[in-house]
mmCIF file of C-alpha atoms in Angstrom:
data_model
loop_
_atom_site.group_PDB
_atom_site.id
_atom_site.type_symbol
_atom_site.label_atom_id
_atom_site.label_comp_id
_atom_site.label_asym_id
_atom_site.label_seq_id
_atom_site.Cartn_x
_atom_site.Cartn_y
_atom_site.Cartn_z
ATOM 1 C CA UNK Y 1 57.651 17.053 14.253
ATOM 2 C CA UNK Y 2 55.095 18.562 12.809
ATOM 3 C CA UNK Y 3 57.887 20.843 11.870
ATOM 4 C CA UNK Y 4 59.799 17.860 10.817
ATOM 5 C CA UNK Y 5 57.402 16.200 8.281
ATOM 6 C CA UNK Y 6 56.630 19.753 5.974
ATOM 7 C CA UNK Y 7 60.377 19.828 5.904
ATOM 8 C CA UNK Y 8 61.082 16.459 4.598
ATOM 9 C CA UNK Y 9 57.836 17.222 2.430
ATOM 10 C CA UNK Y 10 59.804 20.115 1.487
ATOM 11 C CA UNK Y 11 62.886 18.550 1.110
ATOM 12 C CA UNK Y 12 61.772 16.284 -1.353
ATOM 13 C CA UNK Y 13 61.269 18.940 -4.053
ATOM 14 C CA UNK Y 14 64.673 18.782 -4.482
ATOM 15 C CA UNK Y 15 64.742 15.152 -6.117
ATOM 16 C CA UNK Y 16 61.950 16.024 -7.494
ATOM 17 C CA UNK Y 17 63.708 18.745 -9.355
ATOM 18 C CA UNK Y 18 66.999 17.092 -9.546
ATOM 19 C CA UNK Y 19 65.649 13.245 -10.656
ATOM 20 C CA UNK Y 20 62.209 13.989 -10.937
ATOM 21 C CA UNK Y 21 62.028 16.497 -13.861
ATOM 22 C CA UNK Y 22 65.525 17.117 -15.101
ATOM 23 C CA UNK Y 23 66.605 13.838 -15.037
ATOM 24 C CA UNK Y 24 63.560 11.714 -16.484
ATOM 25 C CA UNK Y 25 61.044 13.783 -17.755
ATOM 26 C CA UNK Y 26 63.001 13.731 -21.161
ATOM 27 C CA UNK Y 27 62.556 10.078 -21.618
ATOM 28 C CA UNK Y 28 59.069 11.103 -21.515
ATOM 29 C CA UNK Y 29 60.564 13.351 -24.776
ATOM 30 C CA UNK Y 30 62.936 11.225 -26.294
ATOM 31 C CA UNK Y 31 60.763 9.453 -29.047
ATOM 32 C CA UNK Y 32 58.692 12.807 -30.431
ATOM 33 C CA UNK Y 33 62.273 14.320 -30.984
ATOM 34 C CA UNK Y 34 63.895 11.537 -31.899
ATOM 35 C CA UNK Y 35 61.405 10.841 -34.431
ATOM 36 C CA UNK Y 36 61.616 14.767 -35.235
ATOM 37 C CA UNK Y 37 64.608 15.686 -35.313
ATOM 38 C CA UNK Y 38 66.333 11.861 -37.103
ATOM 39 C CA UNK Y 39 68.027 10.448 -34.528
ATOM 40 C CA UNK Y 40 69.158 6.864 -33.518
ATOM 41 C CA UNK Y 41 68.671 5.631 -30.753
ATOM 42 C CA UNK Y 42 72.524 6.151 -29.852
ATOM 43 C CA UNK Y 43 72.497 9.526 -29.804
ATOM 44 C CA UNK Y 44 69.081 9.923 -28.462
ATOM 45 C CA UNK Y 45 70.735 7.774 -25.325
ATOM 46 C CA UNK Y 46 73.696 10.300 -25.691
ATOM 47 C CA UNK Y 47 71.380 13.012 -24.422
ATOM 48 C CA UNK Y 48 71.162 11.335 -20.716
ATOM 49 C CA UNK Y 49 74.696 10.009 -21.269
ATOM 50 C CA UNK Y 50 75.660 14.338 -21.746
ATOM 51 C CA UNK Y 51 73.506 14.793 -18.516
ATOM 52 C CA UNK Y 52 75.225 12.026 -15.799
ATOM 53 C CA UNK Y 53 78.269 13.079 -17.373
ATOM 54 C CA UNK Y 54 77.429 16.474 -16.319
ATOM 55 C CA UNK Y 55 75.700 14.773 -12.488
ATOM 56 C CA UNK Y 56 79.490 13.083 -12.383
ATOM 57 C CA UNK Y 57 81.223 16.251 -12.491
ATOM 58 C CA UNK Y 58 78.907 18.118 -10.628
ATOM 59 C CA UNK Y 59 79.374 15.261 -7.702
ATOM 60 C CA UNK Y 60 82.576 16.376 -7.699
ATOM 61 C CA UNK Y 61 83.292 19.278 -6.993
ATOM 62 C CA UNK Y 62 79.692 19.332 -4.717
ATOM 63 C CA UNK Y 63 82.534 18.947 -1.571
ATOM 64 C CA UNK Y 64 84.297 21.771 -2.693
ATOM 65 C CA UNK Y 65 81.507 23.554 -3.206
ATOM 66 C CA UNK Y 66 80.032 22.673 0.074
ATOM 67 C CA UNK Y 67 82.671 23.493 2.530
ATOM 68 C CA UNK Y 68 81.963 27.023 0.887
ATOM 69 C CA UNK Y 69 79.073 27.928 0.772
ATOM 70 C CA UNK Y 70 76.639 25.422 2.524
ATOM 71 C CA UNK Y 71 74.267 22.722 1.364
ATOM 72 C CA UNK Y 72 71.194 24.961 2.123
ATOM 73 C CA UNK Y 73 72.755 27.604 -0.520
ATOM 74 C CA UNK Y 74 73.799 24.782 -3.129
ATOM 75 C CA UNK Y 75 70.188 23.656 -2.436
ATOM 76 C CA UNK Y 76 68.090 25.908 -3.954
ATOM 77 C CA UNK Y 77 71.010 27.684 -6.184
ATOM 78 C CA UNK Y 78 71.176 24.507 -7.633
ATOM 79 C CA UNK Y 79 67.540 24.160 -8.185
ATOM 80 C CA UNK Y 80 67.050 27.258 -10.613
ATOM 81 C CA UNK Y 81 70.316 26.367 -11.884
ATOM 82 C CA UNK Y 82 68.175 23.734 -13.533
ATOM 83 C CA UNK Y 83 65.546 25.651 -13.739
ATOM 84 C CA UNK Y 84 67.200 27.501 -16.321
ATOM 85 C CA UNK Y 85 69.337 24.619 -18.263
ATOM 86 C CA UNK Y 86 65.612 22.698 -18.766
ATOM 87 C CA UNK Y 87 64.582 25.981 -20.103
ATOM 88 C CA UNK Y 88 67.708 26.977 -22.838
ATOM 89 C CA UNK Y 89 67.011 22.824 -23.783
ATOM 90 C CA UNK Y 90 63.898 24.405 -25.637
ATOM 91 C CA UNK Y 91 65.185 27.333 -27.349
ATOM 92 C CA UNK Y 92 67.471 24.269 -29.678
ATOM 93 C CA UNK Y 93 67.125 21.505 -31.916
ATOM 94 C CA UNK Y 94 70.597 21.528 -33.042
ATOM 95 C CA UNK Y 95 72.305 18.078 -31.080
ATOM 96 C CA UNK Y 96 75.321 19.708 -30.436
ATOM 97 C CA UNK Y 97 73.723 22.760 -28.388
ATOM 98 C CA UNK Y 98 71.679 20.317 -26.527
ATOM 99 C CA UNK Y 99 74.143 18.162 -25.281
ATOM 100 C CA UNK Y 100 75.816 21.068 -23.801
ATOM 101 C CA UNK Y 101 72.413 22.064 -22.129
ATOM 102 C CA UNK Y 102 71.858 18.267 -21.343
ATOM 103 C CA UNK Y 103 75.199 18.582 -19.200
ATOM 104 C CA UNK Y 104 74.884 21.243 -17.640
ATOM 105 C CA UNK Y 105 71.385 20.512 -16.176
ATOM 106 C CA UNK Y 106 73.141 17.376 -14.560
ATOM 107 C CA UNK Y 107 75.903 19.330 -13.283
ATOM 108 C CA UNK Y 108 72.715 21.517 -11.282
ATOM 109 C CA UNK Y 109 70.743 18.327 -10.351
ATOM 110 C CA UNK Y 110 74.025 17.125 -8.586
ATOM 111 C CA UNK Y 111 74.127 20.131 -6.671
ATOM 112 C CA UNK Y 112 70.787 19.391 -6.071
ATOM 113 C CA UNK Y 113 70.081 15.447 -5.472
ATOM 114 C CA UNK Y 114 73.557 15.798 -2.802
ATOM 115 C CA UNK Y 115 72.825 18.870 -1.061
ATOM 116 C CA UNK Y 116 69.418 18.036 -0.295
ATOM 117 C CA UNK Y 117 70.023 14.559 0.416
ATOM 118 C CA UNK Y 118 72.711 15.579 3.532
ATOM 119 C CA UNK Y 119 70.135 17.902 4.509
ATOM 120 C CA UNK Y 120 68.150 15.128 4.680
ATOM 121 C CA UNK Y 121 70.246 12.517 6.785
ATOM 122 C CA UNK Y 122 70.615 15.720 9.170
ATOM 123 C CA UNK Y 123 67.222 15.936 9.951
ATOM 124 C CA UNK Y 124 66.886 12.444 10.327
ATOM 125 C CA UNK Y 125 69.518 11.970 12.614
ATOM 126 C CA UNK Y 126 67.951 14.424 15.034
ATOM 127 C CA UNK Y 127 64.904 12.135 14.683
ATOM 128 C CA UNK Y 128 66.332 8.665 14.756
ATOM 129 C CA UNK Y 129 63.203 6.762 15.189
ATOM 130 C CA UNK Y 130 61.643 8.484 11.814
ATOM 131 C CA UNK Y 131 64.952 8.264 9.930
ATOM 132 C CA UNK Y 132 64.482 6.347 7.006
ATOM 133 C CA UNK Y 133 60.660 7.709 6.915
ATOM 134 C CA UNK Y 134 62.555 11.168 6.354
ATOM 135 C CA UNK Y 135 65.094 9.859 3.997
ATOM 136 C CA UNK Y 136 62.596 7.383 2.105
ATOM 137 C CA UNK Y 137 60.248 10.884 1.614
ATOM 138 C CA UNK Y 138 63.327 12.610 0.985
ATOM 139 C CA UNK Y 139 63.757 10.200 -2.106
ATOM 140 C CA UNK Y 140 60.638 9.379 -3.012
ATOM 141 C CA UNK Y 141 59.850 13.560 -3.876
ATOM 142 C CA UNK Y 142 61.777 12.118 -7.343
ATOM 143 C CA UNK Y 143 57.790 10.503 -7.798
ATOM 144 C CA UNK Y 144 56.241 13.707 -7.312
ATOM 145 C CA UNK Y 145 58.399 15.093 -10.646
ATOM 146 C CA UNK Y 146 57.691 12.041 -12.480
ATOM 147 C CA UNK Y 147 54.428 11.938 -11.749
ATOM 148 C CA UNK Y 148 53.609 15.996 -12.493
ATOM 149 C CA UNK Y 149 55.827 14.789 -15.685
ATOM 150 C CA UNK Y 150 53.632 12.264 -16.528
ATOM 151 C CA UNK Y 151 50.816 14.080 -16.781
ATOM 152 C CA UNK Y 152 51.998 16.634 -18.918
ATOM 153 C CA UNK Y 153 54.630 15.931 -20.975
ATOM 154 C CA UNK Y 154 52.281 13.642 -23.209
ATOM 155 C CA UNK Y 155 49.508 15.774 -23.161
ATOM 156 C CA UNK Y 156 51.292 19.021 -24.362
ATOM 157 C CA UNK Y 157 53.332 16.610 -27.341
ATOM 158 C CA UNK Y 158 49.876 16.236 -28.089
ATOM 159 C CA UNK Y 159 48.699 19.456 -28.149
ATOM 160 C CA UNK Y 160 51.590 20.362 -30.130
ATOM 161 C CA UNK Y 161 52.566 17.441 -32.936
ATOM 162 C CA UNK Y 162 51.082 20.142 -35.330
ATOM 163 C CA UNK Y 163 53.748 22.755 -35.027
ATOM 164 C CA UNK Y 164 57.253 22.714 -35.790
ATOM 165 C CA UNK Y 165 59.113 21.202 -33.043
ATOM 166 C CA UNK Y 166 55.958 21.417 -30.740
ATOM 167 C CA UNK Y 167 58.168 19.189 -28.006
ATOM 168 C CA UNK Y 168 59.368 22.716 -27.587
ATOM 169 C CA UNK Y 169 56.931 23.610 -25.102
ATOM 170 C CA UNK Y 170 57.581 20.693 -23.160
ATOM 171 C CA UNK Y 171 60.673 21.868 -21.645
ATOM 172 C CA UNK Y 172 59.152 25.341 -21.441
ATOM 173 C CA UNK Y 173 56.518 24.021 -19.446
ATOM 174 C CA UNK Y 174 58.871 21.759 -17.490
ATOM 175 C CA UNK Y 175 61.057 24.505 -16.547
ATOM 176 C CA UNK Y 176 58.281 26.713 -15.045
ATOM 177 C CA UNK Y 177 57.919 23.621 -12.799
ATOM 178 C CA UNK Y 178 61.033 23.473 -11.638
ATOM 179 C CA UNK Y 179 61.137 27.423 -10.494
ATOM 180 C CA UNK Y 180 57.850 26.536 -8.954
ATOM 181 C CA UNK Y 181 59.819 24.230 -6.589
ATOM 182 C CA UNK Y 182 62.993 26.387 -6.547
ATOM 183 C CA UNK Y 183 60.858 28.852 -4.440
ATOM 184 C CA UNK Y 184 59.898 26.614 -2.133
ATOM 185 C CA UNK Y 185 63.067 25.250 -1.294
ATOM 186 C CA UNK Y 186 64.104 28.030 0.100
ATOM 187 C CA UNK Y 187 62.201 28.315 2.818
ATOM 188 C CA UNK Y 188 63.881 24.355 4.177
ATOM 189 C CA UNK Y 189 67.093 26.052 2.924
ATOM 190 C CA UNK Y 190 66.735 28.835 5.066
ATOM 191 C CA UNK Y 191 65.239 27.144 8.704
ATOM 192 C CA UNK Y 192 68.542 24.465 7.920
ATOM 193 C CA UNK Y 193 70.854 26.972 7.604
ATOM 194 C CA UNK Y 194 70.735 27.873 10.956
ATOM 195 C CA UNK Y 195 71.815 24.828 12.583
ATOM 196 C CA UNK Y 196 74.637 23.949 13.619
ATOM 197 C CA UNK Y 197 76.249 21.546 11.224
ATOM 198 C CA UNK Y 198 77.311 18.515 12.972
ATOM 199 C CA UNK Y 199 80.290 18.126 14.400
ATOM 200 C CA UNK Y 200 82.730 15.240 15.309
ATOM 201 C CA UNK Y 201 82.635 13.264 18.456
ATOM 202 C CA UNK Y 202 86.069 12.075 20.686
ATOM 203 C CA UNK Y 203 87.206 9.381 19.727
ATOM 204 C CA UNK Y 204 85.162 9.296 16.103
ATOM 205 C CA UNK Y 205 88.164 10.580 14.372
ATOM 206 C CA UNK Y 206 89.302 6.917 12.953
ATOM 207 C CA UNK Y 207 86.043 7.150 11.315
ATOM 208 C CA UNK Y 208 86.360 9.158 8.306
ATOM 209 C CA UNK Y 209 85.157 8.240 4.780
ATOM 210 C CA UNK Y 210 87.674 5.658 2.981
ATOM 211 C CA UNK Y 211 87.201 3.924 -0.598
ATOM 212 C CA UNK Y 212 88.133 0.852 0.093
ATOM 213 C CA UNK Y 213 85.831 0.231 3.354
ATOM 214 C CA UNK Y 214 82.976 0.755 0.824
ATOM 215 C CA UNK Y 215 84.226 -0.773 -1.905
ATOM 216 C CA UNK Y 216 81.650 -3.634 -2.523
ATOM 217 C CA UNK Y 217 78.996 -1.649 -1.628
ATOM 218 C CA UNK Y 218 80.415 1.556 -4.307
ATOM 219 C CA UNK Y 219 80.631 -1.417 -6.999
ATOM 220 C CA UNK Y 220 76.872 -2.530 -6.684
ATOM 221 C CA UNK Y 221 75.874 1.399 -6.595
ATOM 222 C CA UNK Y 222 77.942 1.988 -9.879
ATOM 223 C CA UNK Y 223 76.643 -1.293 -11.491
ATOM 224 C CA UNK Y 224 73.109 0.360 -10.232
ATOM 225 C CA UNK Y 225 74.118 3.488 -12.309
ATOM 226 C CA UNK Y 226 74.590 1.680 -15.210
ATOM 227 C CA UNK Y 227 70.844 -0.862 -15.515
ATOM 228 C CA UNK Y 228 68.734 1.276 -13.878
ATOM 229 C CA UNK Y 229 69.657 4.785 -16.722
ATOM 230 C CA UNK Y 230 68.346 2.081 -19.508
ATOM 231 C CA UNK Y 231 65.285 1.308 -18.453
ATOM 232 C CA UNK Y 232 64.117 5.543 -17.312
ATOM 233 C CA UNK Y 233 65.919 6.265 -20.645
ATOM 234 C CA UNK Y 234 64.197 3.744 -23.331
ATOM 235 C CA UNK Y 235 60.833 1.825 -21.460
ATOM 236 C CA UNK Y 236 58.382 5.225 -22.381
ATOM 237 C CA UNK Y 237 59.715 4.815 -26.207
ATOM 238 C CA UNK Y 238 59.107 1.046 -26.166
ATOM 239 C CA UNK Y 239 56.126 1.483 -24.431
ATOM 240 C CA UNK Y 240 55.849 3.591 -28.084
ATOM 241 C CA UNK Y 241 56.971 1.130 -30.260
ATOM 242 C CA UNK Y 242 54.886 -1.350 -29.610
ATOM 243 C CA UNK Y 243 52.001 0.965 -30.206
ATOM 244 C CA UNK Y 244 50.632 2.466 -26.416
ATOM 245 C CA UNK Y 245 49.187 5.050 -26.647
ATOM 246 C CA UNK Y 246 49.765 8.432 -25.172
ATOM 247 C CA UNK Y 247 46.903 7.669 -22.418
ATOM 248 C CA UNK Y 248 48.140 5.087 -21.660
ATOM 249 C CA UNK Y 249 51.755 6.517 -21.272
ATOM 250 C CA UNK Y 250 50.654 8.643 -19.230
ATOM 251 C CA UNK Y 251 49.201 6.049 -16.893
ATOM 252 C CA UNK Y 252 52.091 4.244 -16.925
ATOM 253 C CA UNK Y 253 54.578 6.929 -16.376
ATOM 254 C CA UNK Y 254 51.985 8.489 -13.014
ATOM 255 C CA UNK Y 255 51.548 4.861 -11.784
ATOM 256 C CA UNK Y 256 55.655 4.614 -11.494
ATOM 257 C CA UNK Y 257 55.679 8.430 -10.058
ATOM 258 C CA UNK Y 258 53.269 7.462 -7.663
ATOM 259 C CA UNK Y 259 54.901 4.183 -6.882
ATOM 260 C CA UNK Y 260 58.041 6.702 -6.345
ATOM 261 C CA UNK Y 261 56.465 8.539 -3.345
ATOM 262 C CA UNK Y 262 54.726 5.272 -1.635
ATOM 263 C CA UNK Y 263 58.891 3.637 -1.223
ATOM 264 C CA UNK Y 264 60.043 5.751 1.286
ATOM 265 C CA UNK Y 265 57.461 4.099 3.743
ATOM 266 C CA UNK Y 266 57.096 0.491 2.101
ATOM 267 C CA UNK Y 267 61.602 0.034 2.657
ATOM 268 C CA UNK Y 268 62.001 2.289 5.573
ATOM 269 C CA UNK Y 269 61.992 -0.231 8.048
ATOM 270 C CA UNK Y 270 64.657 -1.966 5.136
ATOM 271 C CA UNK Y 271 67.058 0.979 5.501
ATOM 272 C CA UNK Y 272 66.816 1.118 9.092
ATOM 273 C CA UNK Y 273 67.540 -2.553 10.283
ATOM 274 C CA UNK Y 274 70.604 -3.320 7.428
ATOM 275 C CA UNK Y 275 74.153 -1.458 8.474
ATOM 276 C CA UNK Y 276 75.624 -3.036 5.707
ATOM 277 C CA UNK Y 277 75.298 -4.141 1.915
ATOM 278 C CA UNK Y 278 71.635 -6.283 1.952
ATOM 279 C CA UNK Y 279 69.328 -3.509 1.633
ATOM 280 C CA UNK Y 280 71.473 -2.302 -1.336
ATOM 281 C CA UNK Y 281 72.027 -5.651 -3.082
ATOM 282 C CA UNK Y 282 68.173 -6.808 -2.304
ATOM 283 C CA UNK Y 283 66.263 -3.480 -4.172
ATOM 284 C CA UNK Y 284 69.335 -4.430 -6.603
ATOM 285 C CA UNK Y 285 68.120 -7.814 -7.801
ATOM 286 C CA UNK Y 286 64.510 -6.694 -7.544
ATOM 287 C CA UNK Y 287 64.897 -3.836 -9.326
ATOM 288 C CA UNK Y 288 66.604 -5.978 -11.955
ATOM 289 C CA UNK Y 289 62.997 -8.031 -12.181
ATOM 290 C CA UNK Y 290 61.389 -5.046 -13.463
ATOM 291 C CA UNK Y 291 63.921 -3.757 -15.310
ATOM 292 C CA UNK Y 292 63.825 -7.423 -17.679
ATOM 293 C CA UNK Y 293 59.918 -7.589 -17.462
ATOM 294 C CA UNK Y 294 58.574 -5.727 -20.590
ATOM 295 C CA UNK Y 295 61.810 -7.047 -22.837
ATOM 296 C CA UNK Y 296 59.831 -10.041 -21.971
ATOM 297 C CA UNK Y 297 56.426 -9.471 -22.796
ATOM 298 C CA UNK Y 298 53.996 -7.131 -24.132
ATOM 299 C CA UNK Y 299 51.310 -7.840 -21.731
ATOM 300 C CA UNK Y 300 50.124 -5.056 -20.755
ATOM 301 C CA UNK Y 301 48.979 -5.685 -16.768
ATOM 302 C CA UNK Y 302 53.058 -7.442 -16.816
ATOM 303 C CA UNK Y 303 54.068 -3.979 -18.350
ATOM 304 C CA UNK Y 304 51.656 -2.012 -15.654
ATOM 305 C CA UNK Y 305 53.460 -4.277 -12.682
ATOM 306 C CA UNK Y 306 57.248 -3.234 -13.923
ATOM 307 C CA UNK Y 307 56.547 0.396 -14.068
ATOM 308 C CA UNK Y 308 55.110 -0.363 -10.007
ATOM 309 C CA UNK Y 309 57.679 -2.567 -9.250
ATOM 310 C CA UNK Y 310 60.309 0.287 -10.594
ATOM 311 C CA UNK Y 311 59.063 2.599 -9.130
ATOM 312 C CA UNK Y 312 58.491 1.273 -5.353
ATOM 313 C CA UNK Y 313 62.609 0.151 -5.445
ATOM 314 C CA UNK Y 314 64.832 2.342 -7.717
ATOM 315 C CA UNK Y 315 64.859 5.585 -5.685
ATOM 316 C CA UNK Y 316 64.974 3.735 -2.364
ATOM 317 C CA UNK Y 317 68.283 2.163 -3.677
ATOM 318 C CA UNK Y 318 69.965 5.496 -3.774
ATOM 319 C CA UNK Y 319 68.316 6.002 0.286
ATOM 320 C CA UNK Y 320 69.531 2.817 1.099
ATOM 321 C CA UNK Y 321 73.676 4.195 0.074
ATOM 322 C CA UNK Y 322 72.788 7.272 2.409
ATOM 323 C CA UNK Y 323 71.457 4.822 4.802
ATOM 324 C CA UNK Y 324 74.690 2.741 4.794
ATOM 325 C CA UNK Y 325 76.843 6.226 5.638
ATOM 326 C CA UNK Y 326 74.730 6.828 8.083
ATOM 327 C CA UNK Y 327 75.466 4.029 9.653
ATOM 328 C CA UNK Y 328 78.465 3.619 8.964
ATOM 329 C CA UNK Y 329 79.819 7.361 9.607
ATOM 330 C CA UNK Y 330 79.795 9.706 12.296
ATOM 331 C CA UNK Y 331 77.887 12.703 11.180
ATOM 332 C CA UNK Y 332 81.047 14.904 10.228
ATOM 333 C CA UNK Y 333 82.126 12.490 7.618
ATOM 334 C CA UNK Y 334 78.057 12.149 5.657
ATOM 335 C CA UNK Y 335 78.966 14.599 3.028
ATOM 336 C CA UNK Y 336 83.010 12.752 1.767
ATOM 337 C CA UNK Y 337 80.860 9.239 2.188
ATOM 338 C CA UNK Y 338 77.144 10.997 0.188
ATOM 339 C CA UNK Y 339 79.474 12.711 -2.225
ATOM 340 C CA UNK Y 340 81.815 9.667 -2.882
ATOM 341 C CA UNK Y 341 78.394 7.306 -3.828
ATOM 342 C CA UNK Y 342 76.754 10.061 -6.026
ATOM 343 C CA UNK Y 343 79.919 9.935 -7.701
ATOM 344 C CA UNK Y 344 80.098 6.389 -8.891
ATOM 345 C CA UNK Y 345 76.198 6.742 -9.341
ATOM 346 C CA UNK Y 346 76.821 9.153 -11.543
ATOM 347 C CA UNK Y 347 79.613 7.046 -13.254
ATOM 348 C CA UNK Y 348 76.929 4.144 -14.400
ATOM 349 C CA UNK Y 349 74.431 6.549 -15.407
ATOM 350 C CA UNK Y 350 77.393 7.376 -18.195
ATOM 351 C CA UNK Y 351 77.995 4.364 -19.830
ATOM 352 C CA UNK Y 352 74.415 3.110 -19.122
ATOM 353 C CA UNK Y 353 72.141 4.949 -21.845
ATOM 354 C CA UNK Y 354 75.028 5.125 -24.692
ATOM 355 C CA UNK Y 355 75.397 1.322 -23.905
ATOM 356 C CA UNK Y 356 71.567 0.248 -24.173
ATOM 357 C CA UNK Y 357 71.322 2.848 -26.911
ATOM 358 C CA UNK Y 358 74.033 1.328 -29.165
ATOM 359 C CA UNK Y 359 72.052 -2.180 -28.265
ATOM 360 C CA UNK Y 360 68.979 -0.788 -29.548
ATOM 361 C CA UNK Y 361 70.367 0.201 -33.204
ATOM 362 C CA UNK Y 362 71.127 -3.360 -33.440
ATOM 363 C CA UNK Y 363 69.299 -6.592 -33.900
ATOM 364 C CA UNK Y 364 67.058 -7.157 -30.373
ATOM 365 C CA UNK Y 365 66.277 -3.561 -30.772
ATOM 366 C CA UNK Y 366 65.095 -1.928 -27.579
ATOM 367 C CA UNK Y 367 64.241 -4.988 -25.567
ATOM 368 C CA UNK Y 368 67.873 -6.333 -25.312
ATOM 369 C CA UNK Y 369 69.094 -3.040 -24.492
ATOM 370 C CA UNK Y 370 66.896 -3.569 -21.928
ATOM 371 C CA UNK Y 371 68.058 -7.212 -20.548
ATOM 372 C CA UNK Y 372 71.698 -6.193 -20.734
ATOM 373 C CA UNK Y 373 69.828 -3.159 -18.360
ATOM 374 C CA UNK Y 374 68.769 -6.236 -15.815
ATOM 375 C CA UNK Y 375 72.150 -8.059 -16.223
ATOM 376 C CA UNK Y 376 73.694 -4.914 -14.971
ATOM 377 C CA UNK Y 377 71.892 -4.577 -11.672
ATOM 378 C CA UNK Y 378 71.787 -8.281 -10.923
ATOM 379 C CA UNK Y 379 75.738 -8.553 -10.760
ATOM 380 C CA UNK Y 380 74.833 -5.297 -9.016
ATOM 381 C CA UNK Y 381 73.604 -6.862 -6.441
ATOM 382 C CA UNK Y 382 75.731 -9.979 -5.706
ATOM 383 C CA UNK Y 383 78.910 -7.350 -5.395
ATOM 384 C CA UNK Y 384 76.518 -5.258 -2.827
ATOM 385 C CA UNK Y 385 76.013 -9.001 -0.156
ATOM 386 C CA UNK Y 386 79.366 -8.811 0.225
ATOM 387 C CA UNK Y 387 79.825 -5.088 1.489
ATOM 388 C CA UNK Y 388 80.057 -5.561 5.216
ATOM 389 C CA UNK Y 389 78.972 -2.970 8.161
ATOM 390 C CA UNK Y 390 82.154 -0.913 9.883
ATOM 391 C CA UNK Y 391 80.155 -0.530 13.060
#
């Protein structure tokens, strides 16, 4: 088991790169870039919409690439590409090339995230008694990227605020962090590439992935994508608009990231117990509560509670869909199932940031945008309750 835990920890760096840094660090950079470049909230949100569009395209391409290259190659290759695109974002100040870089980084992060999720599912299949925790460890790795971003970005923005476009240094330093993580990912990729892919078992041919059978789970997960990304894109901008210091933002975001790391252990039992959409529904509902809190109050303890609850839940929503696929389909169909859920997740993320930004540019500002996000999450929870187990 010792090698299993070390492999799971190393694999978790894939989630750290693909979501923790490549996706979510932008929320820390958004206030400084928006002020420096004169962006509206709609344009600021469009940056993460472009990233989500790239993620969507990457999710569509992943099954084809997986058949030709295998998940191990996609894992470390996608991580290297994500590192390169993060670094390139520091060389532009015009919106068009920045949008392109965010799109390309989204494509790369989808390759990493899906490949890593599939490898984590295979690792869990070797140790069924620990499968929920192993999945949680992988998705919880996103928290490592969030914590690292929280420690680096506010400090770098403060240190370079007198420089022209000083925020560019944050992109470059984050790219170096991604490159270091990519180097570590080569090891689990090589080890697991030597394992035989799970083969179909006799009698399992009928249990292939069918979109119709997972319709309510897919719909609930789509709305999760719509709702959660508004919070992760704009919550730091809301805190800064409310007068929070760089230190306060660091504390808030680091605690959120630590909660993500812990979330794998918190919800492992829930993911192991339920073969239907109950876990997805419960976690979506809790996430809606966390999302709406900063829109209702500026009281700092409640804001910190929002961050802790959000961090403790949101990546476990992702893990719950992998568990749903793993519980209801044979191993040979896992890649198709995980890719389908990732595709609708990405589609939801395309909508979320721009809509919340558009709402924030109107009356009510960012607070009203977060209310929209919370409502989307609660609707997703209601739909997920209708998802039945297949086996």
